[in-house]
Amino acid sequence: MERYSVFGLIKHALSYHENWQKTWRSPTPKKEYDVIIIGGGGHGLATAYYLAKRYGVTNVAVIEKGWLGGGNTARNTTIVRSNYLWDESAALYEHSMKLWEGLSQDLNYNVMFSQRGVLNLGHTLQDMRDIQRRVNANRLNGIDGEVLDARQVAERVPIMDCSGSTRYPVLGASWQPRAGVARHDAVAWGYARGADRLGVDLIQQTEVTGLNIHNGKIIGVHTSRGDINARTVGCVVAGNSGVVAGMAGIKLPIESHPLQAFVSEPLKPILDTVVMSNHVHGYISQTDKGDLVIGAGIDGYNGYGQRGSYPTIEHTMQAIIELFPIFSRVRMNRQWGGIVDTTPDACPILSATPVEGLFFNCGWGTGGFKATPGSGDVFAWTLANGRPHALAAPFSIDRFYTGSLIDEHGAAGVAH
Amino acid sequence: MFYIHCPYCAERRSEEEFHCVGQAHIQRPENPEAASDREWGDYLFFRDNPRGLHQEMWVHAAGCRKFFNVARNTVSYEILETYRMGEQASVTAGTAAHGREGQVEQVHKKVQGVRA
């Protein structure tokens, strides 16, 4: 596989860019693999990449029923941050953040990671107390963060209405300078290309229809293209986790909800950071192309229809217009909904199961994109060693029986 | 946007007046002290998450403020029936599948065609 570089670009320019290699192969599935990963989204592809790259397991297949990165990886607002409250989640998301910081070089693929900072606004006194608590907790965990007052927020984002005359006045914010955004599709494609180069088979248009379990051990999967054997299977299927878990007779504490986002018409550069508000419920950033990317809350009911409800659209627009009156005449280009797998404590499940060799990585809910590299690395270690990585251990499914939940509703950014 | 028939107000109103509370017909363990951690965890946190028919509890938050049950398809969002607390559902997975499956399947296909 050829490396991407400026010299390659010049070389291919001479032949009118007609001879670029395919980014990855389309292999026929083998009869047996060491590890099968179900789900070719960002997390699944990252898992495959790190398995091959860091843990020496290259006989790996990623089985995807549609196309690579076609689910929530392509249906999010691309925000990357690690300012979570509790030690367990802060460690996991910060691990991810550190991988983000070298990801383009590591993958030899530009994921357009832009550390433009994230503001989490506070609109009430209690919001500000929570922000102070969270920023202090972050700093104790070695994660950058600052508490800004309304004047400092206004200096950073002059187009935002920080006058104090709005229904929910901006009183301040937490500010994580290292946070930012990344190009979501490039993350999936970069990991896919990297994994393919290391020998991982990416098998698209193949649906897993059942799990082959014998004497409490997994020995393979049934797919729409025949049976494939493996002693270790990792399931990374986000909103459909409950469906695959059902094949193994396992119940997960997950409910699937639609989460939607919008993209506006392209504008000249006007917003150079990411603004999130948990209280009025909207978040916004501007892409390099100029589109405003706007996120919303989840729909309150369970749903698998990949579309969001109109009241949620209206509610989100109200929040954005109140914060940014200047955007009141911006037109929206597109709107989409993804199915997010929410857990009772807004934290993911990275866990072994009662079936030996079957592992789940799910429950990322509304905030999985930022965790893509960290989740992949930690889950790859878990699959390679057959036991949970130290960072994954607190996220075991057992926490719902022992009661040691990790309540991240405050830092998750989207009310559930 | 969908409309929900409130069985207490006996009126069909916009979904904005309602709030979904979650899965219906959850039984609290008879004797919580005697329940094992597994039983208690199941009761607190583990919910059905079906792709298809789902019995759930809603509250008419901006209306009569009463709780009631809804049988809804989680793919097409079609509401099959609403009924009062304490009543049993007349639509079950078996009866819902009969005659409605084609319709649901069609919606499902349409949904899958939507690209981000």
mmCIF file with all atom_site columns, N, CA and C in Angstrom, chain A residues 36-57:
data_model
loop_
_atom_site.group_PDB
_atom_site.id
_atom_site.type_symbol
_atom_site.label_atom_id
_atom_site.label_alt_id
_atom_site.label_comp_id
_atom_site.label_asym_id
_atom_site.label_entity_id
_atom_site.label_seq_id
_atom_site.pdbx_PDB_ins_code
_atom_site.Cartn_x
_atom_site.Cartn_y
_atom_site.Cartn_z
_atom_site.occupancy
_atom_site.B_iso_or_equiv
_atom_site.pdbx_formal_charge
_atom_site.auth_seq_id
_atom_site.auth_comp_id
_atom_site.auth_asym_id
_atom_site.auth_atom_id
_atom_site.pdbx_PDB_model_num
ATOM 1  N N  . ILE A 1 36 ? -13.128 -11.859 15.205 1.00 0.00 ? 36 ILE A N  1
ATOM 2  C CA . ILE A 1 36 ? -14.123 -11.230 14.330 1.00 0.00 ? 36 ILE A CA 1
ATOM 3  C C  . ILE A 1 36 ? -14.676 -10.010 15.063 1.00 0.00 ? 36 ILE A C  1
ATOM 4  N N  . ILE A 1 37 ? -14.735 -8.903  14.363 1.00 0.00 ? 37 ILE A N  1
ATOM 5  C CA . ILE A 1 37 ? -15.368 -7.711  14.913 1.00 0.00 ? 37 ILE A CA 1
ATOM 6  C C  . ILE A 1 37 ? -16.654 -7.478  14.126 1.00 0.00 ? 37 ILE A C  1
ATOM 7  N N  . ILE A 1 38 ? -17.773 -7.440  14.841 1.00 0.00 ? 38 ILE A N  1
ATOM 8  C CA . ILE A 1 38 ? -19.052 -7.181  14.180 1.00 0.00 ? 38 ILE A CA 1
ATOM 9  C C  . ILE A 1 38 ? -19.287 -5.679  14.218 1.00 0.00 ? 38 ILE A C  1
ATOM 10 N N  . GLY A 1 39 ? -19.411 -5.063  13.064 1.00 0.00 ? 39 GLY A N  1
ATOM 11 C CA . GLY A 1 39 ? -19.665 -3.627  13.001 1.00 0.00 ? 39 GLY A CA 1
ATOM 12 C C  . GLY A 1 39 ? -18.476 -2.858  12.474 1.00 0.00 ? 39 GLY A C  1
ATOM 13 N N  . GLY A 1 40 ? -18.635 -2.284  11.289 1.00 0.00 ? 40 GLY A N  1
ATOM 14 C CA . GLY A 1 40 ? -17.555 -1.530  10.653 1.00 0.00 ? 40 GLY A CA 1
ATOM 15 C C  . GLY A 1 40 ? -17.770 -0.038  10.749 1.00 0.00 ? 40 GLY A C  1
ATOM 16 N N  . GLY A 1 41 ? -18.070 0.432   11.946 1.00 0.00 ? 41 GLY A N  1
ATOM 17 C CA . GLY A 1 41 ? -18.102 1.873   12.182 1.00 0.00 ? 41 GLY A CA 1
ATOM 18 C C  . GLY A 1 41 ? -16.741 2.318   12.702 1.00 0.00 ? 41 GLY A C  1
ATOM 19 N N  . GLY A 1 42 ? -16.675 3.530   13.183 1.00 0.00 ? 42 GLY A N  1
ATOM 20 C CA . GLY A 1 42 ? -15.411 4.062   13.690 1.00 0.00 ? 42 GLY A CA 1
ATOM 21 C C  . GLY A 1 42 ? -14.795 3.186   14.775 1.00 0.00 ? 42 GLY A C  1
ATOM 22 N N  . HIS A 1 43 ? -15.609 2.824   15.780 1.00 0.00 ? 43 HIS A N  1
ATOM 23 C CA . HIS A 1 43 ? -15.071 2.049   16.905 1.00 0.00 ? 43 HIS A CA 1
ATOM 24 C C  . HIS A 1 43 ? -14.612 0.663   16.460 1.00 0.00 ? 43 HIS A C  1
ATOM 25 N N  . GLY A 1 44 ? -15.376 0.023   15.597 1.00 0.00 ? 44 GLY A N  1
ATOM 26 C CA . GLY A 1 44 ? -15.018 -1.319  15.126 1.00 0.00 ? 44 GLY A CA 1
ATOM 27 C C  . GLY A 1 44 ? -13.736 -1.284  14.310 1.00 0.00 ? 44 GLY A C  1
ATOM 28 N N  . LEU A 1 45 ? -13.632 -0.289  13.425 1.00 0.00 ? 45 LEU A N  1
ATOM 29 C CA . LEU A 1 45 ? -12.443 -0.187  12.573 1.00 0.00 ? 45 LEU A CA 1
ATOM 30 C C  . LEU A 1 45 ? -11.219 0.182   13.407 1.00 0.00 ? 45 LEU A C  1
ATOM 31 N N  . ALA A 1 46 ? -11.419 1.067   14.397 1.00 0.00 ? 46 ALA A N  1
ATOM 32 C CA . ALA A 1 46 ? -10.300 1.429   15.274 1.00 0.00 ? 46 ALA A CA 1
ATOM 33 C C  . ALA A 1 46 ? -9.841  0.203   16.057 1.00 0.00 ? 46 ALA A C  1
ATOM 34 N N  . THR A 1 47 ? -10.794 -0.608  16.508 1.00 0.00 ? 47 THR A N  1
ATOM 35 C CA . THR A 1 47 ? -10.450 -1.829  17.236 1.00 0.00 ? 47 THR A CA 1
ATOM 36 C C  . THR A 1 47 ? -9.589  -2.736  16.356 1.00 0.00 ? 47 THR A C  1
ATOM 37 N N  . ALA A 1 48 ? -10.023 -2.916  15.110 1.00 0.00 ? 48 ALA A N  1
ATOM 38 C CA . ALA A 1 48 ? -9.275  -3.775  14.186 1.00 0.00 ? 48 ALA A CA 1
ATOM 39 C C  . ALA A 1 48 ? -7.875  -3.220  13.936 1.00 0.00 ? 48 ALA A C  1
ATOM 40 N N  . TYR A 1 49 ? -7.799  -1.901  13.766 1.00 0.00 ? 49 TYR A N  1
ATOM 41 C CA . TYR A 1 49 ? -6.506  -1.269  13.490 1.00 0.00 ? 49 TYR A CA 1
ATOM 42 C C  . TYR A 1 49 ? -5.536  -1.475  14.650 1.00 0.00 ? 49 TYR A C  1
ATOM 43 N N  . TYR A 1 50 ? -5.998  -1.211  15.882 1.00 0.00 ? 50 TYR A N  1
ATOM 44 C CA . TYR A 1 50 ? -5.084  -1.327  17.020 1.00 0.00 ? 50 TYR A CA 1
ATOM 45 C C  . TYR A 1 50 ? -4.751  -2.781  17.329 1.00 0.00 ? 50 TYR A C  1
ATOM 46 N N  . LEU A 1 51 ? -5.707  -3.695  17.051 1.00 0.00 ? 51 LEU A N  1
ATOM 47 C CA . LEU A 1 51 ? -5.408  -5.126  17.233 1.00 0.00 ? 51 LEU A CA 1
ATOM 48 C C  . LEU A 1 51 ? -4.190  -5.496  16.389 1.00 0.00 ? 51 LEU A C  1
ATOM 49 N N  . ALA A 1 52 ? -4.216  -5.062  15.131 1.00 0.00 ? 52 ALA A N  1
ATOM 50 C CA . ALA A 1 52 ? -3.130  -5.414  14.214 1.00 0.00 ? 52 ALA A CA 1
ATOM 51 C C  . ALA A 1 52 ? -1.874  -4.608  14.502 1.00 0.00 ? 52 ALA A C  1
ATOM 52 N N  . LYS A 1 53 ? -2.064  -3.326  14.806 1.00 0.00 ? 53 LYS A N  1
ATOM 53 C CA . LYS A 1 53 ? -0.915  -2.436  14.942 1.00 0.00 ? 53 LYS A CA 1
ATOM 54 C C  . LYS A 1 53 ? -0.199  -2.601  16.270 1.00 0.00 ? 53 LYS A C  1
ATOM 55 N N  . ARG A 1 54 ? -0.949  -2.644  17.365 1.00 0.00 ? 54 ARG A N  1
ATOM 56 C CA . ARG A 1 54 ? -0.321  -2.623  18.683 1.00 0.00 ? 54 ARG A CA 1
ATOM 57 C C  . ARG A 1 54 ? -0.244  -3.989  19.344 1.00 0.00 ? 54 ARG A C  1
ATOM 58 N N  . TYR A 1 55 ? -1.185  -4.883  19.026 1.00 0.00 ? 55 TYR A N  1
ATOM 59 C CA . TYR A 1 55 ? -1.264  -6.128  19.791 1.00 0.00 ? 55 TYR A CA 1
ATOM 60 C C  . TYR A 1 55 ? -0.984  -7.359  18.942 1.00 0.00 ? 55 TYR A C  1
ATOM 61 N N  . GLY A 1 56 ? -0.502  -7.154  17.726 1.00 0.00 ? 56 GLY A N  1
ATOM 62 C CA . GLY A 1 56 ? 0.015   -8.252  16.921 1.00 0.00 ? 56 GLY A CA 1
ATOM 63 C C  . GLY A 1 56 ? -1.002  -9.282  16.454 1.00 0.00 ? 56 GLY A C  1
ATOM 64 N N  . VAL A 1 57 ? -2.291  -8.949  16.475 1.00 0.00 ? 57 VAL A N  1
ATOM 65 C CA . VAL A 1 57 ? -3.302  -9.891  15.981 1.00 0.00 ? 57 VAL A CA 1
ATOM 66 C C  . VAL A 1 57 ? -3.755  -9.391  14.604 1.00 0.00 ? 57 VAL A C  1
#
